[in-house]
Structure formats: C-alpha cells, structure tokens
Amino acid sequence: MPRLITAALLGALSLTACAQAPQPPAKQEAAAAPAPAPQLKPGQGATPDERARSAVAQLNPRAQVDYVGAAPLPGFREVIAGGQLLYISDDGRYLMQGAVIDLQQQEDVMQNSAALAQYRTKLIATIPHGEKIVFAPPNAKYTVTVFTDIECGYCRKLHEEIAEINRQGIAVEYLAFPRMGLGSQDHKDMISVWCAPDRKRALTDAKAGKSIPSRDCKNPVTMEFDVGQRVGVSGTPAIFSAEGIQLGGYLPPTALRAKLDELAAKKAPAAAAGAAP
C-alpha cells in the first residue's frame, strides 16, 4: 500500500497524453544519497502545517514540499509536493488526491487551486521567452504553454492542428519535455531541434517523422524538462493556461478555445469585484 500511495504523488496520466517513461535515479545521486530519514508517525508535529509535511515525508522522504496552506475543505491543509496537489487532514492522518467537488459552486476545487496555479505560473515564468518555440497568430487572444515531445503521437496530432489553433486566436509556446528521459535518444533529438537555425521548421519536421541534422549547443532542453517535472507533468502534451491551470493533454482546437473562453468568463466577475470601489 505505501508504494501505491507514493506512486499517487506522481500524479495520474491523462488519457490524451503520452506517458513519461520511468526515470531511474542518477548514479551520482545514489552514491551521495543522504541517510534515511527517521520514521515519522502520523500526526507528528506541533501545527497542522508541520503534520502535513511529516505526512508527506512518511510516504516519500525524498518528496519536496513546495507549499502548505489552508485548504478550501475545512479540517485539511493544501499541500504541493512534486508538482502535485494534495489535501492532508490537520491531524496528519488522512490524504486526498484527485477531485473534490464543491456542489454549491459546481466546480472541482482541487483542479482550480489558486495556490497550485500560482506555483506553476512562477515556475514556467523562469524560462525566458526566447528559449520557447512559439507559434502565434497576430493579436492572439490567449496564450498557452505546451510541454511537448517529438515522438509522442498526441503531440504530433496537436501540432498537425497548430494552424487551426492559431486561427482560434491561441498562441502556443512550446517547452521541451523529452518523455523518455535525460540522456535518451529522444532527449538528444530534441536538443537538435532547439539548436536548429530555424527551430519552428525543425520541430515541425521532427513531429512529422522527418530526420533532422544532429546538432548540439547551449540549450534549454534539460532546464525545461526539469520545470515540467516540477509542475507535475507526467505525460505529453501537457497544456497550461497563462494562469497556470492545466487544460488537459491533447485537445482539439475548438475544445481548447472553449476551455479558455470558460476560464476567461469565470475570471471576469472576480476581476470586476476586485476593481469595485
């Protein structure tokens, strides 16, 4: 059971995304691994925040807790660990991951977590715009970030529709996420794409199955892969709104536009309320 719970911290794979290959720990990390943390008991800690942290450490001592705060659900703390959102009871005994539906508001409060969205937005913002491969229409209404792989079938399908996505008023900012892992041929091929003189052409050719010249240079592929893991990407494509909301894996252009319109409609009343005197 502990193994299953630890695996849950890695998140569920989308049915419209290509799964990431398991990533074995690096040899050098294994050699320098710290001594095992002492066994923690459920509820250890003087405060709900401390008990939430100890609960995560009990399941996975290596998991990095990036945020702990009050959850919308009374009696629980909201925790971001490994890019995943968890609810842990104030006594540190119970953990929830998945969907928590607010029946009054008719929404999934975990999916719409402001803390998780802000965390993702800040991480993605650490990547300079010039390191992204951007397909944008004039005067785009929306911009999405897409963690992509050149081998994934769903990534290729999404890119086949990039012109229609742009016609929907959506700019796509691609970040590299070689799902086979660092050091793989997939990783090397994506470096070749990001080192090409014309990145957009190289990415389009690679996603079409065409061979591209092998290249190497100072590139952001490893950095973008790391950011993807930290925001909880477990498969590609992974599409995020400008506000840090994960919109899905693959989505058809009209469905993507509909989701963005829905987010904008929900955001408008909140913005108006904030601007009111």
PDB file of C-alpha atoms in Angstrom:
ATOM      1  CA  MET A   1       0.000   0.000   0.000  1.00  0.00           C
ATOM      2  CA  PRO A   2       2.728   2.599   0.796  1.00  0.00           C
ATOM      3  CA  ARG A   3       4.126   2.062  -2.698  1.00  0.00           C
ATOM      4  CA  LEU A   4       0.733   2.767  -4.230  1.00  0.00           C
ATOM      5  CA  ILE A   5       0.335   5.932  -2.204  1.00  0.00           C
ATOM      6  CA  THR A   6       3.840   7.082  -3.108  1.00  0.00           C
ATOM      7  CA  ALA A   7       3.038   6.465  -6.768  1.00  0.00           C
ATOM      8  CA  ALA A   8      -0.075   8.608  -6.354  1.00  0.00           C
ATOM      9  CA  LEU A   9       2.172  11.552  -5.533  1.00  0.00           C
ATOM     10  CA  LEU A  10       3.474  11.333  -9.081  1.00  0.00           C
ATOM     11  CA  GLY A  11       0.013  12.042 -10.449  1.00  0.00           C
ATOM     12  CA  ALA A  12      -2.324  10.247 -12.831  1.00  0.00           C
ATOM     13  CA  LEU A  13      -1.599  10.016 -16.548  1.00  0.00           C
ATOM     14  CA  SER A  14      -4.013  11.709 -18.905  1.00  0.00           C
ATOM     15  CA  LEU A  15      -5.770   9.510 -21.439  1.00  0.00           C
ATOM     16  CA  THR A  16      -4.946  12.164 -24.033  1.00  0.00           C
ATOM     17  CA  ALA A  17      -1.235  12.311 -23.345  1.00  0.00           C
ATOM     18  CA  CYS A  18       1.757  10.061 -23.991  1.00  0.00           C
ATOM     19  CA  ALA A  19       3.113   8.694 -20.731  1.00  0.00           C
ATOM     20  CA  GLN A  20       6.523   9.680 -19.461  1.00  0.00           C
ATOM     21  CA  ALA A  21       8.992   6.829 -19.176  1.00  0.00           C
ATOM     22  CA  PRO A  22      10.012   5.930 -15.607  1.00  0.00           C
ATOM     23  CA  GLN A  23      13.079   7.934 -14.608  1.00  0.00           C
ATOM     24  CA  PRO A  24      15.714   5.902 -12.728  1.00  0.00           C
ATOM     25  CA  PRO A  25      17.714   7.818 -10.148  1.00  0.00           C
ATOM     26  CA  ALA A  26      21.058   9.086 -11.381  1.00  0.00           C
ATOM     27  CA  LYS A  27      24.070   7.039 -10.250  1.00  0.00           C
ATOM     28  CA  GLN A  28      25.832  10.015  -8.789  1.00  0.00           C
ATOM     29  CA  GLU A  29      22.743  10.882  -6.761  1.00  0.00           C
ATOM     30  CA  ALA A  30      22.556   7.341  -5.438  1.00  0.00           C
ATOM     31  CA  ALA A  31      26.180   7.490  -4.317  1.00  0.00           C
ATOM     32  CA  ALA A  32      25.609  10.743  -2.470  1.00  0.00           C
ATOM     33  CA  ALA A  33      22.200   9.830  -1.058  1.00  0.00           C
ATOM     34  CA  PRO A  34      21.662  11.079   2.497  1.00  0.00           C
ATOM     35  CA  ALA A  35      20.974   8.720   5.367  1.00  0.00           C
ATOM     36  CA  PRO A  36      17.332   7.585   5.545  1.00  0.00           C
ATOM     37  CA  ALA A  37      15.100   9.977   7.436  1.00  0.00           C
ATOM     38  CA  PRO A  38      13.801   8.736  10.792  1.00  0.00           C
ATOM     39  CA  GLN A  39      10.418   7.039  10.699  1.00  0.00           C
ATOM     40  CA  LEU A  40       7.634   9.537  11.236  1.00  0.00           C
ATOM     41  CA  LYS A  41       4.360   8.752  12.909  1.00  0.00           C
ATOM     42  CA  PRO A  42       1.009  10.014  11.608  1.00  0.00           C
ATOM     43  CA  GLY A  43       0.192  13.359  13.191  1.00  0.00           C
ATOM     44  CA  GLN A  44       3.768  14.182  14.189  1.00  0.00           C
ATOM     45  CA  GLY A  45       4.275  17.936  14.508  1.00  0.00           C
ATOM     46  CA  ALA A  46       3.066  20.795  16.672  1.00  0.00           C
ATOM     47  CA  THR A  47       0.969  22.530  13.998  1.00  0.00           C
ATOM     48  CA  PRO A  48      -1.262  21.392  11.110  1.00  0.00           C
ATOM     49  CA  ASP A  49       1.410  22.590   8.642  1.00  0.00           C
ATOM     50  CA  GLU A  50       4.110  20.536  10.374  1.00  0.00           C
ATOM     51  CA  ARG A  51       1.853  17.497  10.494  1.00  0.00           C
ATOM     52  CA  ALA A  52       1.117  17.857   6.778  1.00  0.00           C
ATOM     53  CA  ARG A  53       4.846  17.977   5.989  1.00  0.00           C
ATOM     54  CA  SER A  54       5.566  14.965   8.191  1.00  0.00           C
ATOM     55  CA  ALA A  55       2.775  13.016   6.472  1.00  0.00           C
ATOM     56  CA  VAL A  56       4.364  13.596   3.063  1.00  0.00           C
ATOM     57  CA  ALA A  57       7.824  12.712   4.404  1.00  0.00           C
ATOM     58  CA  GLN A  58       6.425   9.500   5.852  1.00  0.00           C
ATOM     59  CA  LEU A  59       5.192   8.435   2.416  1.00  0.00           C
ATOM     60  CA  ASN A  60       8.209   9.627   0.463  1.00  0.00           C
ATOM     61  CA  PRO A  61      11.219  11.075   2.319  1.00  0.00           C
ATOM     62  CA  ARG A  62      12.597  12.419  -0.980  1.00  0.00           C
ATOM     63  CA  ALA A  63       9.453  14.357  -1.896  1.00  0.00           C
ATOM     64  CA  GLN A  64       9.951  18.123  -1.880  1.00  0.00           C
ATOM     65  CA  VAL A  65       7.121  20.065  -0.269  1.00  0.00           C
ATOM     66  CA  ASP A  66       6.852  23.423  -2.023  1.00  0.00           C
ATOM     67  CA  TYR A  67       3.770  24.854  -0.328  1.00  0.00           C
ATOM     68  CA  VAL A  68       1.493  24.270   2.653  1.00  0.00           C
ATOM     69  CA  GLY A  69      -1.562  26.391   3.339  1.00  0.00           C
ATOM     70  CA  ALA A  70      -5.213  26.290   4.322  1.00  0.00           C
ATOM     71  CA  ALA A  71      -7.407  24.199   2.024  1.00  0.00           C
ATOM     72  CA  PRO A  72     -10.929  25.202   0.976  1.00  0.00           C
ATOM     73  CA  LEU A  73     -12.073  21.981   2.670  1.00  0.00           C
ATOM     74  CA  PRO A  74     -12.411  22.567   6.443  1.00  0.00           C
ATOM     75  CA  GLY A  75     -10.048  20.462   8.527  1.00  0.00           C
ATOM     76  CA  PHE A  76      -7.468  19.999   5.755  1.00  0.00           C
ATOM     77  CA  ARG A  77      -4.215  21.599   4.627  1.00  0.00           C
ATOM     78  CA  GLU A  78      -3.450  22.209   0.971  1.00  0.00           C
ATOM     79  CA  VAL A  79      -0.022  20.808   0.035  1.00  0.00           C
ATOM     80  CA  ILE A  80       2.012  20.999  -3.170  1.00  0.00           C
ATOM     81  CA  ALA A  81       4.608  18.234  -3.378  1.00  0.00           C
ATOM     82  CA  GLY A  82       6.369  17.072  -6.518  1.00  0.00           C
ATOM     83  CA  GLY A  83       4.163  19.361  -8.564  1.00  0.00           C
ATOM     84  CA  GLN A  84       1.039  17.590  -7.296  1.00  0.00           C
ATOM     85  CA  LEU A  85      -1.753  18.995  -5.137  1.00  0.00           C
ATOM     86  CA  LEU A  86      -2.730  17.050  -2.033  1.00  0.00           C
ATOM     87  CA  TYR A  87      -5.157  17.619   0.816  1.00  0.00           C
ATOM     88  CA  ILE A  88      -3.906  16.355   4.187  1.00  0.00           C
ATOM     89  CA  SER A  89      -6.054  16.419   7.296  1.00  0.00           C
ATOM     90  CA  ASP A  90      -4.990  18.772  10.065  1.00  0.00           C
ATOM     91  CA  ASP A  91      -4.100  15.797  12.270  1.00  0.00           C
ATOM     92  CA  GLY A  92      -1.833  14.388   9.530  1.00  0.00           C
ATOM     93  CA  ARG A  93      -3.777  11.131   9.265  1.00  0.00           C
ATOM     94  CA  TYR A  94      -5.705  11.397   6.002  1.00  0.00           C
ATOM     95  CA  LEU A  95      -4.523  12.288   2.498  1.00  0.00           C
ATOM     96  CA  MET A  96      -6.668  13.022  -0.531  1.00  0.00           C
ATOM     97  CA  GLN A  97      -5.635  13.450  -4.138  1.00  0.00           C
ATOM     98  CA  GLY A  98      -7.868  13.750  -7.164  1.00  0.00           C
ATOM     99  CA  ALA A  99     -11.194  15.557  -7.314  1.00  0.00           C
ATOM    100  CA  VAL A 100     -13.008  17.421  -4.542  1.00  0.00           C
ATOM    101  CA  ILE A 101     -16.279  18.809  -5.854  1.00  0.00           C
ATOM    102  CA  ASP A 102     -17.903  21.908  -4.398  1.00  0.00           C
ATOM    103  CA  LEU A 103     -21.543  21.098  -5.080  1.00  0.00           C
ATOM    104  CA  GLN A 104     -22.647  24.664  -4.397  1.00  0.00           C
ATOM    105  CA  GLN A 105     -20.200  26.188  -6.894  1.00  0.00           C
ATOM    106  CA  GLN A 106     -20.296  23.148  -9.212  1.00  0.00           C
ATOM    107  CA  GLU A 107     -16.522  23.020  -9.561  1.00  0.00           C
ATOM    108  CA  ASP A 108     -13.520  20.867  -8.664  1.00  0.00           C
ATOM    109  CA  VAL A 109     -11.714  22.922  -6.028  1.00  0.00           C
ATOM    110  CA  MET A 110      -8.501  20.905  -6.374  1.00  0.00           C
ATOM    111  CA  GLN A 111      -8.345  21.424 -10.121  1.00  0.00           C
ATOM    112  CA  ASN A 112      -8.917  25.153  -9.635  1.00  0.00           C
ATOM    113  CA  SER A 113      -6.488  25.616  -6.749  1.00  0.00           C
ATOM    114  CA  ALA A 114      -5.145  29.171  -6.805  1.00  0.00           C
ATOM    115  CA  ALA A 115      -2.012  28.119  -4.917  1.00  0.00           C
ATOM    116  CA  LEU A 116      -1.154  25.388  -7.418  1.00  0.00           C
ATOM    117  CA  ALA A 117      -1.849  27.665 -10.394  1.00  0.00           C
ATOM    118  CA  GLN A 118       0.382  30.388  -8.954  1.00  0.00           C
ATOM    119  CA  TYR A 119       3.138  27.865  -8.237  1.00  0.00           C
ATOM    120  CA  ARG A 120       3.040  26.607 -11.834  1.00  0.00           C
ATOM    121  CA  THR A 121       2.945  30.117 -13.291  1.00  0.00           C
ATOM    122  CA  LYS A 122       6.017  31.212 -11.351  1.00  0.00           C
ATOM    123  CA  LEU A 123       7.990  28.137 -12.401  1.00  0.00           C
ATOM    124  CA  ILE A 124       7.076  28.447 -16.074  1.00  0.00           C
ATOM    125  CA  ALA A 125       7.963  32.150 -15.951  1.00  0.00           C
ATOM    126  CA  THR A 126      11.572  31.222 -15.089  1.00  0.00           C
ATOM    127  CA  ILE A 127      12.035  30.085 -18.703  1.00  0.00           C
ATOM    128  CA  PRO A 128      12.999  33.032 -20.945  1.00  0.00           C
ATOM    129  CA  HIS A 129      10.619  33.661 -23.825  1.00  0.00           C
ATOM    130  CA  GLY A 130      13.481  33.290 -26.302  1.00  0.00           C
ATOM    131  CA  GLU A 131      14.013  29.692 -25.193  1.00  0.00           C
ATOM    132  CA  LYS A 132      10.496  28.673 -26.219  1.00  0.00           C
ATOM    133  CA  ILE A 133       9.351  27.650 -29.700  1.00  0.00           C
ATOM    134  CA  VAL A 134       6.345  29.852 -30.385  1.00  0.00           C
ATOM    135  CA  PHE A 135       3.567  29.511 -32.944  1.00  0.00           C
ATOM    136  CA  ALA A 136       1.383  32.579 -32.616  1.00  0.00           C
ATOM    137  CA  PRO A 137      -1.249  34.389 -34.679  1.00  0.00           C
ATOM    138  CA  PRO A 138      -1.356  38.198 -34.942  1.00  0.00           C
ATOM    139  CA  ASN A 139      -3.131  39.689 -31.928  1.00  0.00           C
ATOM    140  CA  ALA A 140      -3.614  36.406 -30.098  1.00  0.00           C
ATOM    141  CA  LYS A 141      -6.458  36.414 -27.587  1.00  0.00           C
ATOM    142  CA  TYR A 142      -4.968  33.618 -25.489  1.00  0.00           C
ATOM    143  CA  THR A 143      -1.534  32.102 -24.902  1.00  0.00           C
ATOM    144  CA  VAL A 144      -0.946  28.551 -23.711  1.00  0.00           C
ATOM    145  CA  THR A 145       2.217  26.757 -22.657  1.00  0.00           C
ATOM    146  CA  VAL A 146       2.592  23.231 -24.027  1.00  0.00           C
ATOM    147  CA  PHE A 147       5.180  20.776 -22.737  1.00  0.00           C
ATOM    148  CA  THR A 148       5.854  18.651 -25.806  1.00  0.00           C
ATOM    149  CA  ASP A 149       7.785  15.665 -27.092  1.00  0.00           C
ATOM    150  CA  ILE A 150       8.646  14.926 -30.726  1.00  0.00           C
ATOM    151  CA  GLU A 151       7.858  11.190 -30.572  1.00  0.00           C
ATOM    152  CA  CYS A 152       4.500  11.289 -28.785  1.00  0.00           C
ATOM    153  CA  GLY A 153       1.535  10.586 -31.050  1.00  0.00           C
ATOM    154  CA  TYR A 154      -0.758  13.040 -29.280  1.00  0.00           C
ATOM    155  CA  CYS A 155       1.927  15.755 -29.512  1.00  0.00           C
ATOM    156  CA  ARG A 156       2.143  15.156 -33.244  1.00  0.00           C
ATOM    157  CA  LYS A 157      -1.631  15.283 -33.581  1.00  0.00           C
ATOM    158  CA  LEU A 158      -1.761  18.585 -31.704  1.00  0.00           C
ATOM    159  CA  HIS A 159       0.954  20.058 -33.909  1.00  0.00           C
ATOM    160  CA  GLU A 160      -0.816  18.933 -37.079  1.00  0.00           C
ATOM    161  CA  GLU A 161      -3.600  21.277 -35.967  1.00  0.00           C
ATOM    162  CA  ILE A 162      -1.362  24.199 -34.969  1.00  0.00           C
ATOM    163  CA  ALA A 163      -2.629  26.369 -37.845  1.00  0.00           C
ATOM    164  CA  GLU A 164      -6.229  25.878 -36.719  1.00  0.00           C
ATOM    165  CA  ILE A 165      -5.254  26.541 -33.098  1.00  0.00           C
ATOM    166  CA  ASN A 166      -3.742  29.833 -34.230  1.00  0.00           C
ATOM    167  CA  ARG A 167      -6.896  30.614 -36.221  1.00  0.00           C
ATOM    168  CA  GLN A 168      -8.810  30.169 -32.964  1.00  0.00           C
ATOM    169  CA  GLY A 169      -6.791  33.110 -31.610  1.00  0.00           C
ATOM    170  CA  ILE A 170      -4.476  30.961 -29.488  1.00  0.00           C
ATOM    171  CA  ALA A 171      -0.697  31.314 -29.326  1.00  0.00           C
ATOM    172  CA  VAL A 172       1.233  28.160 -28.449  1.00  0.00           C
ATOM    173  CA  GLU A 173       4.524  28.392 -26.556  1.00  0.00           C
ATOM    174  CA  TYR A 174       6.271  25.022 -26.709  1.00  0.00           C
ATOM    175  CA  LEU A 175       8.619  23.786 -23.996  1.00  0.00           C
ATOM    176  CA  ALA A 176      10.717  20.656 -24.373  1.00  0.00           C
ATOM    177  CA  PHE A 177       9.761  17.577 -22.378  1.00  0.00           C
ATOM    178  CA  PRO A 178      11.607  14.504 -23.705  1.00  0.00           C
ATOM    179  CA  ARG A 179       9.404  11.887 -22.070  1.00  0.00           C
ATOM    180  CA  MET A 180      11.961   9.089 -22.493  1.00  0.00           C
ATOM    181  CA  GLY A 181      14.212  10.928 -20.068  1.00  0.00           C
ATOM    182  CA  LEU A 182      17.507  12.770 -19.988  1.00  0.00           C
ATOM    183  CA  GLY A 183      20.272  11.081 -21.963  1.00  0.00           C
ATOM    184  CA  SER A 184      17.799   9.225 -24.193  1.00  0.00           C
ATOM    185  CA  GLN A 185      17.816   9.488 -27.984  1.00  0.00           C
ATOM    186  CA  ASP A 186      14.595  11.440 -27.612  1.00  0.00           C
ATOM    187  CA  HIS A 187      16.446  13.962 -25.440  1.00  0.00           C
ATOM    188  CA  LYS A 188      19.293  14.241 -27.970  1.00  0.00           C
ATOM    189  CA  ASP A 189      16.853  14.712 -30.853  1.00  0.00           C
ATOM    190  CA  MET A 190      15.064  17.483 -29.009  1.00  0.00           C
ATOM    191  CA  ILE A 191      18.396  19.206 -28.408  1.00  0.00           C
ATOM    192  CA  SER A 192      18.934  19.033 -32.174  1.00  0.00           C
ATOM    193  CA  VAL A 193      15.564  20.754 -32.657  1.00  0.00           C
ATOM    194  CA  TRP A 194      16.315  23.516 -30.167  1.00  0.00           C
ATOM    195  CA  CYS A 195      19.789  24.019 -31.699  1.00  0.00           C
ATOM    196  CA  ALA A 196      18.494  24.284 -35.269  1.00  0.00           C
ATOM    197  CA  PRO A 197      18.783  27.651 -37.072  1.00  0.00           C
ATOM    198  CA  ASP A 198      15.022  27.505 -37.676  1.00  0.00           C
ATOM    199  CA  ARG A 199      13.548  25.903 -34.570  1.00  0.00           C
ATOM    200  CA  LYS A 200       9.955  26.071 -35.790  1.00  0.00           C
ATOM    201  CA  ARG A 201      10.800  24.245 -39.026  1.00  0.00           C
ATOM    202  CA  ALA A 202      12.918  21.680 -37.179  1.00  0.00           C
ATOM    203  CA  LEU A 203      10.148  20.997 -34.668  1.00  0.00           C
ATOM    204  CA  THR A 204       7.560  20.635 -37.427  1.00  0.00           C
ATOM    205  CA  ASP A 205       9.823  18.271 -39.389  1.00  0.00           C
ATOM    206  CA  ALA A 206      10.638  16.181 -36.314  1.00  0.00           C
ATOM    207  CA  LYS A 207       6.967  15.839 -35.391  1.00  0.00           C
ATOM    208  CA  ALA A 208       6.251  14.763 -38.978  1.00  0.00           C
ATOM    209  CA  GLY A 209       8.749  11.932 -38.590  1.00  0.00           C
ATOM    210  CA  LYS A 210      11.395  13.507 -40.798  1.00  0.00           C
ATOM    211  CA  SER A 211      15.058  13.160 -39.887  1.00  0.00           C
ATOM    212  CA  ILE A 212      16.767  16.343 -38.768  1.00  0.00           C
ATOM    213  CA  PRO A 213      20.517  17.051 -38.619  1.00  0.00           C
ATOM    214  CA  SER A 214      22.143  16.176 -35.313  1.00  0.00           C
ATOM    215  CA  ARG A 215      23.227  19.337 -33.504  1.00  0.00           C
ATOM    216  CA  ASP A 216      24.471  20.381 -30.113  1.00  0.00           C
ATOM    217  CA  CYS A 217      24.711  23.802 -28.488  1.00  0.00           C
ATOM    218  CA  LYS A 218      23.926  25.626 -25.296  1.00  0.00           C
ATOM    219  CA  ASN A 219      20.225  24.807 -25.000  1.00  0.00           C
ATOM    220  CA  PRO A 220      17.313  24.899 -22.530  1.00  0.00           C
ATOM    221  CA  VAL A 221      16.003  21.344 -23.046  1.00  0.00           C
ATOM    222  CA  THR A 222      17.190  19.949 -19.711  1.00  0.00           C
ATOM    223  CA  MET A 223      16.003  23.060 -17.850  1.00  0.00           C
ATOM    224  CA  GLU A 224      12.565  22.889 -19.480  1.00  0.00           C
ATOM    225  CA  PHE A 225      12.292  19.173 -18.689  1.00  0.00           C
ATOM    226  CA  ASP A 226      13.126  19.926 -15.047  1.00  0.00           C
ATOM    227  CA  VAL A 227      10.491  22.663 -14.871  1.00  0.00           C
ATOM    228  CA  GLY A 228       7.971  20.290 -16.433  1.00  0.00           C
ATOM    229  CA  GLN A 229       8.629  17.691 -13.763  1.00  0.00           C
ATOM    230  CA  ARG A 230       8.342  20.295 -11.012  1.00  0.00           C
ATOM    231  CA  VAL A 231       4.941  21.479 -12.252  1.00  0.00           C
ATOM    232  CA  GLY A 232       3.752  17.870 -12.302  1.00  0.00           C
ATOM    233  CA  VAL A 233       3.923  16.943 -15.992  1.00  0.00           C
ATOM    234  CA  SER A 234       3.618  13.158 -16.289  1.00  0.00           C
ATOM    235  CA  GLY A 235       2.767  12.896 -19.970  1.00  0.00           C
ATOM    236  CA  THR A 236       2.813  14.908 -23.161  1.00  0.00           C
ATOM    237  CA  PRO A 237       1.344  17.115 -24.419  1.00  0.00           C
ATOM    238  CA  ALA A 238       0.582  18.973 -21.195  1.00  0.00           C
ATOM    239  CA  ILE A 239      -1.270  22.227 -21.854  1.00  0.00           C
ATOM    240  CA  PHE A 240      -1.335  25.070 -19.322  1.00  0.00           C
ATOM    241  CA  SER A 241      -3.202  28.373 -19.466  1.00  0.00           C
ATOM    242  CA  ALA A 242      -1.455  31.656 -18.761  1.00  0.00           C
ATOM    243  CA  GLU A 243      -2.942  31.438 -15.245  1.00  0.00           C
ATOM    244  CA  GLY A 244      -1.296  28.069 -14.547  1.00  0.00           C
ATOM    245  CA  ILE A 245      -4.409  25.914 -14.986  1.00  0.00           C
ATOM    246  CA  GLN A 246      -3.738  22.573 -16.684  1.00  0.00           C
ATOM    247  CA  LEU A 247      -6.249  22.385 -19.519  1.00  0.00           C
ATOM    248  CA  GLY A 248      -5.506  18.805 -20.462  1.00  0.00           C
ATOM    249  CA  GLY A 249      -3.371  16.622 -22.624  1.00  0.00           C
ATOM    250  CA  TYR A 250      -4.413  16.724 -26.269  1.00  0.00           C
ATOM    251  CA  LEU A 251      -7.452  18.867 -27.014  1.00  0.00           C
ATOM    252  CA  PRO A 252      -8.956  19.641 -30.440  1.00  0.00           C
ATOM    253  CA  PRO A 253      -8.649  23.338 -31.363  1.00  0.00           C
ATOM    254  CA  THR A 254     -12.324  24.162 -30.770  1.00  0.00           C
ATOM    255  CA  ALA A 255     -12.322  22.366 -27.413  1.00  0.00           C
ATOM    256  CA  LEU A 256      -9.166  24.215 -26.379  1.00  0.00           C
ATOM    257  CA  ARG A 257     -10.731  27.556 -27.305  1.00  0.00           C
ATOM    258  CA  ALA A 258     -13.904  26.634 -25.403  1.00  0.00           C
ATOM    259  CA  LYS A 259     -11.910  25.869 -22.256  1.00  0.00           C
ATOM    260  CA  LEU A 260     -10.033  29.149 -22.496  1.00  0.00           C
ATOM    261  CA  ASP A 261     -13.288  31.060 -23.020  1.00  0.00           C
ATOM    262  CA  GLU A 262     -14.755  29.314 -19.978  1.00  0.00           C
ATOM    263  CA  LEU A 263     -11.759  30.296 -17.841  1.00  0.00           C
ATOM    264  CA  ALA A 264     -11.995  33.898 -19.058  1.00  0.00           C
ATOM    265  CA  ALA A 265     -15.712  34.020 -18.226  1.00  0.00           C
ATOM    266  CA  LYS A 266     -15.028  32.839 -14.675  1.00  0.00           C
ATOM    267  CA  LYS A 267     -12.180  35.303 -14.272  1.00  0.00           C
ATOM    268  CA  ALA A 268     -14.163  38.354 -15.422  1.00  0.00           C
ATOM    269  CA  PRO A 269     -16.545  38.616 -12.415  1.00  0.00           C
ATOM    270  CA  ALA A 270     -13.635  38.178  -9.983  1.00  0.00           C
ATOM    271  CA  ALA A 271     -11.689  40.940 -11.724  1.00  0.00           C
ATOM    272  CA  ALA A 272     -14.711  43.235 -11.699  1.00  0.00           C
ATOM    273  CA  ALA A 273     -15.266  42.582  -7.990  1.00  0.00           C
ATOM    274  CA  GLY A 274     -11.636  43.405  -7.260  1.00  0.00           C
ATOM    275  CA  ALA A 275     -11.873  46.665  -9.189  1.00  0.00           C
ATOM    276  CA  ALA A 276     -15.060  47.806  -7.450  1.00  0.00           C
ATOM    277  CA  PRO A 277     -14.611  50.749  -5.008  1.00  0.00           C
TER     278      PRO A 277
END
